[in-house]
């Protein structure tokens, strides 16, 4: 069922209940004695917390032995939260099966590509195809749903936690993969054709002979097999999610169901997952020391909004300070947590939530920051958290509102990502995330709203569609993008696009097979550059550098837009443009330096007639979101450690800064923002 099939906007009930934005985090009371729970609830109220996620890692405590359930402690916690008016996002604890399951059914532990069994001792240690795992997961989900369906604290469901898309190569998964293939291809000959098994004599005579693309292998795996195994793994995880979702929905059809995504994470195909949940939610952890963390976060937030079809989404987890997953985890600058949290709201979130409420004393994440750190309420973090809670209260009118419609879309497709980064390509250094961020960065810097879209979506509402490395493009994708340009749209596509079909087979007739006519070019050779090689690149009156890759482009209808200034390809096109009536198809056959790419991307937006929200100093973000009744709210966010002045347009009406504590009205004059400071201006409708 897609979210659209369900009555009402799925967050409407939550919004009504909370009376504003959600604020809180993961609450893991099972790590603490009951006297601490009372203090927790009192401090949550002090901070303005109104929603907590409970029970994510509690399976072993709720079901200490198979079929023996102990809900007493959870009853007490749910009661305390209900009494305090704090709503609960209750998790099915199925991402971390109990030790007894691993002990009694070691076959539920996944096998990696080398045939090694994962051990119990961390989390997410389950084979998604295992009927034993699925049986036990369904049972605990059913018991939880039965017990808490009518509980006054229960406000939404959180299925599992961060589905990872872990590839399992055990015999159960192998058998499941064979069934999946048989359903997809019907005949083994169709599979042989799709996978091109004539190559290296890989022909199969029976589905029963097919394995997972595990090792050891002497040469590269079959690309079609590899890609189908990624699709299959995605589907196996999604089946686990859907089974638990259906169980909780049966008990509480009125409550929204979600699972927390990991942003632009490679393995699950979140377009497909988002269709299966009521509301998109995300865990967001930009590196605390990354001066560009806000660009990465903005990209992820825009992606989440797009996955949910533009409707409000939730920040399920973020961090008050450092995570502990990198080699060195630096502290976050004072004030930066606030501006990053406001950024999520500016881009369509209806919540700011953290992992986690109280910092753990023990376990792998005992140094992961929290809302209530080891040092308690005397810490800077606590002061910032309570202040943030108050800020969210001031922004309540925003809840449920939509963002300004974007005029630019970036095409982002998980199957393409999997295929693009597969083995045995002209370059093994194709890094899709980096390339997408490279294209997104200039748009972010210019305050141009961006949506993400699948290549097959209706793109006609966008003035410009940016397509980084769409290596895998079947005929539907090719037709969709071609239709878009023929209807007057502007396309900016970058190298190694339109090369293979859905089975990772090269389109016949020369590159870029799916887009030859649209782009008006032929590419007969690829020239990935060695890491230390660059070439001069002439673009209009600017000279920049080409790195990483060169397509050897022969125009066939397109005109050159940029040319190489040196090297074997001197004078030949590095970028081209092909006109189709009012529409244009621009192609970039290399990876330019950031400044040149910025010029190319922003020239394309200008040519397409795209309007930025506001011109702001570097590192200052301007985004517009509306209240549900249509009042525009302009977010001005200073992501820099210095004070900045933002100039509002001369004709801007006077506006109220909702974050100001002293009811100051800022008028059209220049607006000063403190280091990591922010303003949210309520503009005249
Ligand atoms: C993820 C998980 C949490 C926690 C955080 C912090 O988002 O869902 O359980 O591990 O990361 O690392």
PDB file of C-alpha atoms in Angstrom, residues 349-620:
ATOM      1  CA  UNK A 349      10.915  17.933   8.613  1.00  0.00           C
ATOM      2  CA  UNK A 350       8.254  17.961  11.315  1.00  0.00           C
ATOM      3  CA  UNK A 351      10.635  16.778  14.036  1.00  0.00           C
ATOM      4  CA  UNK A 352      14.055  17.069  15.581  1.00  0.00           C
ATOM      5  CA  UNK A 353      15.025  13.839  17.314  1.00  0.00           C
ATOM      6  CA  UNK A 354      18.316  12.512  18.570  1.00  0.00           C
ATOM      7  CA  UNK A 355      20.113   9.306  19.283  1.00  0.00           C
ATOM      8  CA  UNK A 356      19.766   9.204  22.211  1.00  0.00           C
ATOM      9  CA  UNK A 357      18.065  10.719  25.231  1.00  0.00           C
ATOM     10  CA  UNK A 358      20.562   9.679  27.954  1.00  0.00           C
ATOM     11  CA  UNK A 359      24.171   8.801  27.173  1.00  0.00           C
ATOM     12  CA  UNK A 360      24.817   5.088  27.790  1.00  0.00           C
ATOM     13  CA  UNK A 361      27.175   4.038  30.584  1.00  0.00           C
ATOM     14  CA  UNK A 362      28.131   0.821  28.841  1.00  0.00           C
ATOM     15  CA  UNK A 363      28.166  -0.709  25.422  1.00  0.00           C
ATOM     16  CA  UNK A 364      29.722   0.215  22.116  1.00  0.00           C
ATOM     17  CA  UNK A 365      28.176   3.691  22.041  1.00  0.00           C
ATOM     18  CA  UNK A 366      29.065   4.891  25.551  1.00  0.00           C
ATOM     19  CA  UNK A 367      30.960   7.814  24.008  1.00  0.00           C
ATOM     20  CA  UNK A 368      28.227   8.706  21.525  1.00  0.00           C
ATOM     21  CA  UNK A 369      26.822  12.143  22.407  1.00  0.00           C
ATOM     22  CA  UNK A 370      23.284  12.390  23.792  1.00  0.00           C
ATOM     23  CA  UNK A 371      20.672  14.945  24.816  1.00  0.00           C
ATOM     24  CA  UNK A 372      21.523  14.281  28.450  1.00  0.00           C
ATOM     25  CA  UNK A 373      25.269  13.640  28.563  1.00  0.00           C
ATOM     26  CA  UNK A 374      27.199  11.769  31.265  1.00  0.00           C
ATOM     27  CA  UNK A 375      27.776  15.189  32.887  1.00  0.00           C
ATOM     28  CA  UNK A 376      24.006  15.727  33.226  1.00  0.00           C
ATOM     29  CA  UNK A 377      22.283  19.082  33.355  1.00  0.00           C
ATOM     30  CA  UNK A 378      25.401  21.151  34.018  1.00  0.00           C
ATOM     31  CA  UNK A 379      26.689  20.565  30.491  1.00  0.00           C
ATOM     32  CA  UNK A 380      26.656  22.886  27.489  1.00  0.00           C
ATOM     33  CA  UNK A 381      24.798  20.209  25.554  1.00  0.00           C
ATOM     34  CA  UNK A 382      21.956  20.239  28.046  1.00  0.00           C
ATOM     35  CA  UNK A 383      21.722  24.034  27.846  1.00  0.00           C
ATOM     36  CA  UNK A 384      21.640  23.842  24.057  1.00  0.00           C
ATOM     37  CA  UNK A 385      19.023  21.085  24.131  1.00  0.00           C
ATOM     38  CA  UNK A 386      16.646  22.988  26.394  1.00  0.00           C
ATOM     39  CA  UNK A 387      17.110  26.115  24.268  1.00  0.00           C
ATOM     40  CA  UNK A 388      16.399  24.079  21.139  1.00  0.00           C
ATOM     41  CA  UNK A 389      13.229  22.700  22.717  1.00  0.00           C
ATOM     42  CA  UNK A 390      12.110  26.297  23.280  1.00  0.00           C
ATOM     43  CA  UNK A 391      12.963  27.214  19.670  1.00  0.00           C
ATOM     44  CA  UNK A 392      10.826  24.368  18.399  1.00  0.00           C
ATOM     45  CA  UNK A 393       7.954  25.664  20.496  1.00  0.00           C
ATOM     46  CA  UNK A 394       8.307  29.039  18.742  1.00  0.00           C
ATOM     47  CA  UNK A 395       8.094  27.336  15.344  1.00  0.00           C
ATOM     48  CA  UNK A 396       4.963  25.275  16.057  1.00  0.00           C
ATOM     49  CA  UNK A 397       2.970  27.019  13.322  1.00  0.00           C
ATOM     50  CA  UNK A 398       5.287  25.445  10.765  1.00  0.00           C
ATOM     51  CA  UNK A 399       4.170  21.879  11.505  1.00  0.00           C
ATOM     52  CA  UNK A 400       2.674  20.150   8.503  1.00  0.00           C
ATOM     53  CA  UNK A 401       3.624  22.915   6.070  1.00  0.00           C
ATOM     54  CA  UNK A 402       5.192  22.375   2.655  1.00  0.00           C
ATOM     55  CA  UNK A 403       8.470  23.683   1.252  1.00  0.00           C
ATOM     56  CA  UNK A 404       8.655  26.070  -1.680  1.00  0.00           C
ATOM     57  CA  UNK A 405       8.254  23.961  -4.820  1.00  0.00           C
ATOM     58  CA  UNK A 406      11.625  23.165  -6.393  1.00  0.00           C
ATOM     59  CA  UNK A 407      12.312  24.095 -10.011  1.00  0.00           C
ATOM     60  CA  UNK A 408      15.340  21.792 -10.222  1.00  0.00           C
ATOM     61  CA  UNK A 409      15.418  18.027  -9.836  1.00  0.00           C
ATOM     62  CA  UNK A 410      18.433  15.761  -9.557  1.00  0.00           C
ATOM     63  CA  UNK A 411      17.861  12.250 -10.842  1.00  0.00           C
ATOM     64  CA  UNK A 412      18.801   9.705  -8.220  1.00  0.00           C
ATOM     65  CA  UNK A 413      18.199   6.016  -8.661  1.00  0.00           C
ATOM     66  CA  UNK A 414      19.385   3.213  -6.421  1.00  0.00           C
ATOM     67  CA  UNK A 415      19.607   0.493  -9.082  1.00  0.00           C
ATOM     68  CA  UNK A 416      21.787   2.809 -11.127  1.00  0.00           C
ATOM     69  CA  UNK A 417      23.964   3.414  -8.056  1.00  0.00           C
ATOM     70  CA  UNK A 418      24.443  -0.332  -7.536  1.00  0.00           C
ATOM     71  CA  UNK A 419      25.247  -0.932 -11.184  1.00  0.00           C
ATOM     72  CA  UNK A 420      27.487   2.125 -11.567  1.00  0.00           C
ATOM     73  CA  UNK A 421      29.731   1.057  -8.715  1.00  0.00           C
ATOM     74  CA  UNK A 422      29.853  -2.556  -9.839  1.00  0.00           C
ATOM     75  CA  UNK A 423      33.115  -4.252 -10.814  1.00  0.00           C
ATOM     76  CA  UNK A 424      34.962  -4.305 -14.164  1.00  0.00           C
ATOM     77  CA  UNK A 425      34.193  -0.815 -15.381  1.00  0.00           C
ATOM     78  CA  UNK A 426      36.545   1.457 -17.317  1.00  0.00           C
ATOM     79  CA  UNK A 427      37.223   3.031 -13.906  1.00  0.00           C
ATOM     80  CA  UNK A 428      36.684   1.491 -10.482  1.00  0.00           C
ATOM     81  CA  UNK A 429      36.721   4.951  -8.917  1.00  0.00           C
ATOM     82  CA  UNK A 430      33.196   5.940  -9.878  1.00  0.00           C
ATOM     83  CA  UNK A 431      31.761   7.201  -6.615  1.00  0.00           C
ATOM     84  CA  UNK A 432      28.124   8.102  -7.084  1.00  0.00           C
ATOM     85  CA  UNK A 433      27.612   9.861  -3.759  1.00  0.00           C
ATOM     86  CA  UNK A 434      30.531  12.182  -4.388  1.00  0.00           C
ATOM     87  CA  UNK A 435      29.344  12.976  -7.905  1.00  0.00           C
ATOM     88  CA  UNK A 436      25.793  13.709  -6.787  1.00  0.00           C
ATOM     89  CA  UNK A 437      27.097  15.941  -4.013  1.00  0.00           C
ATOM     90  CA  UNK A 438      29.340  17.714  -6.546  1.00  0.00           C
ATOM     91  CA  UNK A 439      26.274  18.590  -8.622  1.00  0.00           C
ATOM     92  CA  UNK A 440      24.168  19.468  -5.577  1.00  0.00           C
ATOM     93  CA  UNK A 441      26.765  21.719  -3.898  1.00  0.00           C
ATOM     94  CA  UNK A 442      26.489  24.700  -6.306  1.00  0.00           C
ATOM     95  CA  UNK A 443      22.693  24.573  -6.146  1.00  0.00           C
ATOM     96  CA  UNK A 444      22.816  24.566  -2.350  1.00  0.00           C
ATOM     97  CA  UNK A 445      25.320  27.430  -2.393  1.00  0.00           C
ATOM     98  CA  UNK A 446      23.022  29.515  -4.590  1.00  0.00           C
ATOM     99  CA  UNK A 447      19.902  28.815  -2.449  1.00  0.00           C
ATOM    100  CA  UNK A 448      18.152  26.978  -5.263  1.00  0.00           C
ATOM    101  CA  UNK A 449      15.586  24.462  -4.000  1.00  0.00           C
ATOM    102  CA  UNK A 450      16.165  20.946  -5.310  1.00  0.00           C
ATOM    103  CA  UNK A 451      14.054  17.797  -5.408  1.00  0.00           C
ATOM    104  CA  UNK A 452      15.332  14.319  -6.150  1.00  0.00           C
ATOM    105  CA  UNK A 453      13.497  12.167  -8.649  1.00  0.00           C
ATOM    106  CA  UNK A 454      13.598   8.840 -10.418  1.00  0.00           C
ATOM    107  CA  UNK A 455      14.384   8.994 -14.120  1.00  0.00           C
ATOM    108  CA  UNK A 456      10.938   7.603 -14.873  1.00  0.00           C
ATOM    109  CA  UNK A 457       9.034  10.172 -12.792  1.00  0.00           C
ATOM    110  CA  UNK A 458       7.015  12.905 -14.429  1.00  0.00           C
ATOM    111  CA  UNK A 459       9.628  15.658 -14.592  1.00  0.00           C
ATOM    112  CA  UNK A 460       7.615  18.258 -16.463  1.00  0.00           C
ATOM    113  CA  UNK A 461       7.185  20.513 -13.423  1.00  0.00           C
ATOM    114  CA  UNK A 462      10.949  21.125 -13.256  1.00  0.00           C
ATOM    115  CA  UNK A 463      12.753  23.751 -15.294  1.00  0.00           C
ATOM    116  CA  UNK A 464      16.061  21.921 -15.022  1.00  0.00           C
ATOM    117  CA  UNK A 465      16.804  18.232 -14.490  1.00  0.00           C
ATOM    118  CA  UNK A 466      20.347  17.302 -13.479  1.00  0.00           C
ATOM    119  CA  UNK A 467      21.440  13.735 -14.184  1.00  0.00           C
ATOM    120  CA  UNK A 468      24.804  12.712 -12.712  1.00  0.00           C
ATOM    121  CA  UNK A 469      26.174   9.393 -14.073  1.00  0.00           C
ATOM    122  CA  UNK A 470      22.948   7.626 -15.045  1.00  0.00           C
ATOM    123  CA  UNK A 471      24.897   4.566 -16.217  1.00  0.00           C
ATOM    124  CA  UNK A 472      21.908   2.238 -16.066  1.00  0.00           C
ATOM    125  CA  UNK A 473      19.019   3.551 -18.142  1.00  0.00           C
ATOM    126  CA  UNK A 474      16.486   1.224 -19.692  1.00  0.00           C
ATOM    127  CA  UNK A 475      14.106   2.299 -22.421  1.00  0.00           C
ATOM    128  CA  UNK A 476      11.548   3.668 -19.964  1.00  0.00           C
ATOM    129  CA  UNK A 477      14.147   5.979 -18.432  1.00  0.00           C
ATOM    130  CA  UNK A 478      15.432   7.013 -21.863  1.00  0.00           C
ATOM    131  CA  UNK A 479      11.891   7.725 -23.097  1.00  0.00           C
ATOM    132  CA  UNK A 480      11.032   9.691 -19.980  1.00  0.00           C
ATOM    133  CA  UNK A 481      14.065  11.992 -20.175  1.00  0.00           C
ATOM    134  CA  UNK A 482      13.659  12.394 -23.924  1.00  0.00           C
ATOM    135  CA  UNK A 483       9.998  13.330 -23.515  1.00  0.00           C
ATOM    136  CA  UNK A 484      10.979  15.853 -20.871  1.00  0.00           C
ATOM    137  CA  UNK A 485      13.401  17.651 -23.209  1.00  0.00           C
ATOM    138  CA  UNK A 486      11.061  17.460 -26.192  1.00  0.00           C
ATOM    139  CA  UNK A 487       8.434  19.163 -24.027  1.00  0.00           C
ATOM    140  CA  UNK A 488      10.802  22.116 -23.525  1.00  0.00           C
ATOM    141  CA  UNK A 489      12.714  20.936 -20.449  1.00  0.00           C
ATOM    142  CA  UNK A 490      16.413  21.554 -19.794  1.00  0.00           C
ATOM    143  CA  UNK A 491      18.632  18.619 -19.007  1.00  0.00           C
ATOM    144  CA  UNK A 492      22.193  18.586 -17.674  1.00  0.00           C
ATOM    145  CA  UNK A 493      23.646  15.086 -17.821  1.00  0.00           C
ATOM    146  CA  UNK A 494      27.127  13.982 -16.853  1.00  0.00           C
ATOM    147  CA  UNK A 495      29.467  11.295 -18.176  1.00  0.00           C
ATOM    148  CA  UNK A 496      29.026   7.519 -18.276  1.00  0.00           C
ATOM    149  CA  UNK A 497      25.253   7.846 -18.648  1.00  0.00           C
ATOM    150  CA  UNK A 498      22.876   5.759 -20.730  1.00  0.00           C
ATOM    151  CA  UNK A 499      25.402   2.970 -21.143  1.00  0.00           C
ATOM    152  CA  UNK A 500      23.545  -0.209 -20.058  1.00  0.00           C
ATOM    153  CA  UNK A 501      20.027  -1.618 -19.760  1.00  0.00           C
ATOM    154  CA  UNK A 502      18.338  -3.009 -16.632  1.00  0.00           C
ATOM    155  CA  UNK A 503      20.446  -6.193 -16.854  1.00  0.00           C
ATOM    156  CA  UNK A 504      23.724  -4.264 -17.070  1.00  0.00           C
ATOM    157  CA  UNK A 505      24.055  -5.155 -20.790  1.00  0.00           C
ATOM    158  CA  UNK A 506      25.537  -2.483 -23.045  1.00  0.00           C
ATOM    159  CA  UNK A 507      23.021  -0.713 -25.275  1.00  0.00           C
ATOM    160  CA  UNK A 508      23.838  -1.607 -28.874  1.00  0.00           C
ATOM    161  CA  UNK A 509      25.089   0.843 -31.494  1.00  0.00           C
ATOM    162  CA  UNK A 510      27.683   2.795 -29.504  1.00  0.00           C
ATOM    163  CA  UNK A 511      27.610   5.024 -26.441  1.00  0.00           C
ATOM    164  CA  UNK A 512      25.702   6.645 -24.868  1.00  0.00           C
ATOM    165  CA  UNK A 513      23.193   4.155 -26.238  1.00  0.00           C
ATOM    166  CA  UNK A 514      20.097   5.305 -24.347  1.00  0.00           C
ATOM    167  CA  UNK A 515      20.740   9.006 -25.013  1.00  0.00           C
ATOM    168  CA  UNK A 516      22.677   9.227 -28.298  1.00  0.00           C
ATOM    169  CA  UNK A 517      19.917  11.018 -30.127  1.00  0.00           C
ATOM    170  CA  UNK A 518      18.794  13.123 -27.209  1.00  0.00           C
ATOM    171  CA  UNK A 519      22.331  14.399 -26.626  1.00  0.00           C
ATOM    172  CA  UNK A 520      23.301  14.502 -30.303  1.00  0.00           C
ATOM    173  CA  UNK A 521      26.694  12.879 -29.723  1.00  0.00           C
ATOM    174  CA  UNK A 522      28.640   9.646 -30.198  1.00  0.00           C
ATOM    175  CA  UNK A 523      31.163   8.381 -27.676  1.00  0.00           C
ATOM    176  CA  UNK A 524      33.394   5.617 -28.966  1.00  0.00           C
ATOM    177  CA  UNK A 525      36.003   5.666 -26.202  1.00  0.00           C
ATOM    178  CA  UNK A 526      36.188   6.395 -22.519  1.00  0.00           C
ATOM    179  CA  UNK A 527      39.359   7.835 -21.100  1.00  0.00           C
ATOM    180  CA  UNK A 528      39.391   7.630 -17.289  1.00  0.00           C
ATOM    181  CA  UNK A 529      42.282   9.786 -16.129  1.00  0.00           C
ATOM    182  CA  UNK A 530      44.907   8.485 -13.748  1.00  0.00           C
ATOM    183  CA  UNK A 531      44.508  10.072 -10.287  1.00  0.00           C
ATOM    184  CA  UNK A 532      47.432  12.484 -10.742  1.00  0.00           C
ATOM    185  CA  UNK A 533      46.411  13.637 -14.255  1.00  0.00           C
ATOM    186  CA  UNK A 534      44.309  16.676 -15.111  1.00  0.00           C
ATOM    187  CA  UNK A 535      43.744  18.588 -18.338  1.00  0.00           C
ATOM    188  CA  UNK A 536      42.896  22.190 -19.110  1.00  0.00           C
ATOM    189  CA  UNK A 537      39.238  22.853 -19.803  1.00  0.00           C
ATOM    190  CA  UNK A 538      37.926  25.904 -21.668  1.00  0.00           C
ATOM    191  CA  UNK A 539      34.409  26.925 -20.810  1.00  0.00           C
ATOM    192  CA  UNK A 540      33.249  30.286 -22.214  1.00  0.00           C
ATOM    193  CA  UNK A 541      35.972  32.739 -21.161  1.00  0.00           C
ATOM    194  CA  UNK A 542      37.035  30.616 -18.222  1.00  0.00           C
ATOM    195  CA  UNK A 543      39.805  28.021 -18.030  1.00  0.00           C
ATOM    196  CA  UNK A 544      39.468  25.247 -15.483  1.00  0.00           C
ATOM    197  CA  UNK A 545      40.586  21.646 -15.161  1.00  0.00           C
ATOM    198  CA  UNK A 546      39.172  18.297 -16.148  1.00  0.00           C
ATOM    199  CA  UNK A 547      39.783  15.420 -13.736  1.00  0.00           C
ATOM    200  CA  UNK A 548      38.892  11.725 -13.355  1.00  0.00           C
ATOM    201  CA  UNK A 549      37.316  11.003 -16.719  1.00  0.00           C
ATOM    202  CA  UNK A 550      37.145  12.074 -20.348  1.00  0.00           C
ATOM    203  CA  UNK A 551      34.631  10.890 -22.892  1.00  0.00           C
ATOM    204  CA  UNK A 552      35.900  11.024 -26.450  1.00  0.00           C
ATOM    205  CA  UNK A 553      32.924  12.922 -27.880  1.00  0.00           C
ATOM    206  CA  UNK A 554      31.978  13.203 -31.532  1.00  0.00           C
ATOM    207  CA  UNK A 555      29.093  15.657 -31.953  1.00  0.00           C
ATOM    208  CA  UNK A 556      26.221  14.587 -34.158  1.00  0.00           C
ATOM    209  CA  UNK A 557      23.847  17.520 -33.907  1.00  0.00           C
ATOM    210  CA  UNK A 558      25.106  18.923 -30.621  1.00  0.00           C
ATOM    211  CA  UNK A 559      27.320  22.001 -30.377  1.00  0.00           C
ATOM    212  CA  UNK A 560      30.458  22.128 -28.212  1.00  0.00           C
ATOM    213  CA  UNK A 561      30.082  24.008 -24.943  1.00  0.00           C
ATOM    214  CA  UNK A 562      33.515  23.393 -23.427  1.00  0.00           C
ATOM    215  CA  UNK A 563      36.715  22.011 -24.956  1.00  0.00           C
ATOM    216  CA  UNK A 564      39.949  20.465 -23.727  1.00  0.00           C
ATOM    217  CA  UNK A 565      42.884  22.867 -23.713  1.00  0.00           C
ATOM    218  CA  UNK A 566      45.666  20.258 -23.725  1.00  0.00           C
ATOM    219  CA  UNK A 567      46.424  16.558 -23.940  1.00  0.00           C
ATOM    220  CA  UNK A 568      45.411  14.025 -26.581  1.00  0.00           C
ATOM    221  CA  UNK A 569      41.927  15.501 -26.808  1.00  0.00           C
ATOM    222  CA  UNK A 570      42.977  19.140 -27.275  1.00  0.00           C
ATOM    223  CA  UNK A 571      40.261  21.134 -28.990  1.00  0.00           C
ATOM    224  CA  UNK A 572      37.661  18.381 -28.801  1.00  0.00           C
ATOM    225  CA  UNK A 573      34.443  18.846 -26.835  1.00  0.00           C
ATOM    226  CA  UNK A 574      34.379  18.247 -23.099  1.00  0.00           C
ATOM    227  CA  UNK A 575      30.774  19.402 -22.904  1.00  0.00           C
ATOM    228  CA  UNK A 576      28.050  19.776 -25.524  1.00  0.00           C
ATOM    229  CA  UNK A 577      24.538  21.132 -25.918  1.00  0.00           C
ATOM    230  CA  UNK A 578      21.825  19.825 -28.192  1.00  0.00           C
ATOM    231  CA  UNK A 579      18.679  21.870 -28.853  1.00  0.00           C
ATOM    232  CA  UNK A 580      15.265  20.291 -29.275  1.00  0.00           C
ATOM    233  CA  UNK A 581      12.850  23.163 -29.914  1.00  0.00           C
ATOM    234  CA  UNK A 582      12.735  25.094 -26.651  1.00  0.00           C
ATOM    235  CA  UNK A 583      14.319  22.183 -24.756  1.00  0.00           C
ATOM    236  CA  UNK A 584      18.050  21.556 -24.358  1.00  0.00           C
ATOM    237  CA  UNK A 585      20.168  18.526 -23.539  1.00  0.00           C
ATOM    238  CA  UNK A 586      23.555  19.502 -22.117  1.00  0.00           C
ATOM    239  CA  UNK A 587      26.216  16.863 -21.659  1.00  0.00           C
ATOM    240  CA  UNK A 588      29.303  16.989 -19.522  1.00  0.00           C
ATOM    241  CA  UNK A 589      31.896  14.406 -20.558  1.00  0.00           C
ATOM    242  CA  UNK A 590      34.297  14.967 -17.678  1.00  0.00           C
ATOM    243  CA  UNK A 591      34.482  15.872 -14.016  1.00  0.00           C
ATOM    244  CA  UNK A 592      35.477  19.557 -13.854  1.00  0.00           C
ATOM    245  CA  UNK A 593      37.069  21.252 -10.850  1.00  0.00           C
ATOM    246  CA  UNK A 594      34.483  22.604  -8.362  1.00  0.00           C
ATOM    247  CA  UNK A 595      34.582  26.203  -9.597  1.00  0.00           C
ATOM    248  CA  UNK A 596      34.068  25.200 -13.245  1.00  0.00           C
ATOM    249  CA  UNK A 597      31.299  22.789 -12.326  1.00  0.00           C
ATOM    250  CA  UNK A 598      29.646  25.551 -10.297  1.00  0.00           C
ATOM    251  CA  UNK A 599      29.706  27.835 -13.368  1.00  0.00           C
ATOM    252  CA  UNK A 600      28.279  25.141 -15.620  1.00  0.00           C
ATOM    253  CA  UNK A 601      25.514  24.173 -13.188  1.00  0.00           C
ATOM    254  CA  UNK A 602      24.528  27.760 -12.367  1.00  0.00           C
ATOM    255  CA  UNK A 603      24.620  28.809 -16.027  1.00  0.00           C
ATOM    256  CA  UNK A 604      22.265  25.920 -16.716  1.00  0.00           C
ATOM    257  CA  UNK A 605      19.887  27.066 -13.955  1.00  0.00           C
ATOM    258  CA  UNK A 606      19.952  30.636 -15.265  1.00  0.00           C
ATOM    259  CA  UNK A 607      19.325  29.480 -18.834  1.00  0.00           C
ATOM    260  CA  UNK A 608      16.391  27.424 -17.585  1.00  0.00           C
ATOM    261  CA  UNK A 609      14.942  30.469 -15.797  1.00  0.00           C
ATOM    262  CA  UNK A 610      15.343  29.071 -12.277  1.00  0.00           C
ATOM    263  CA  UNK A 611      15.080  31.630  -9.451  1.00  0.00           C
ATOM    264  CA  UNK A 612      17.098  31.335  -6.232  1.00  0.00           C
ATOM    265  CA  UNK A 613      15.408  32.023  -2.896  1.00  0.00           C
ATOM    266  CA  UNK A 614      17.833  34.824  -1.979  1.00  0.00           C
ATOM    267  CA  UNK A 615      21.380  35.910  -2.577  1.00  0.00           C
ATOM    268  CA  UNK A 616      23.290  35.324   0.674  1.00  0.00           C
ATOM    269  CA  UNK A 617      26.927  35.388   1.820  1.00  0.00           C
ATOM    270  CA  UNK A 618      28.897  32.114   1.509  1.00  0.00           C
ATOM    271  CA  UNK A 619      27.810  29.499   4.016  1.00  0.00           C
ATOM    272  CA  UNK A 620      24.481  31.168   4.716  1.00  0.00           C
TER     273      UNK A 620
END
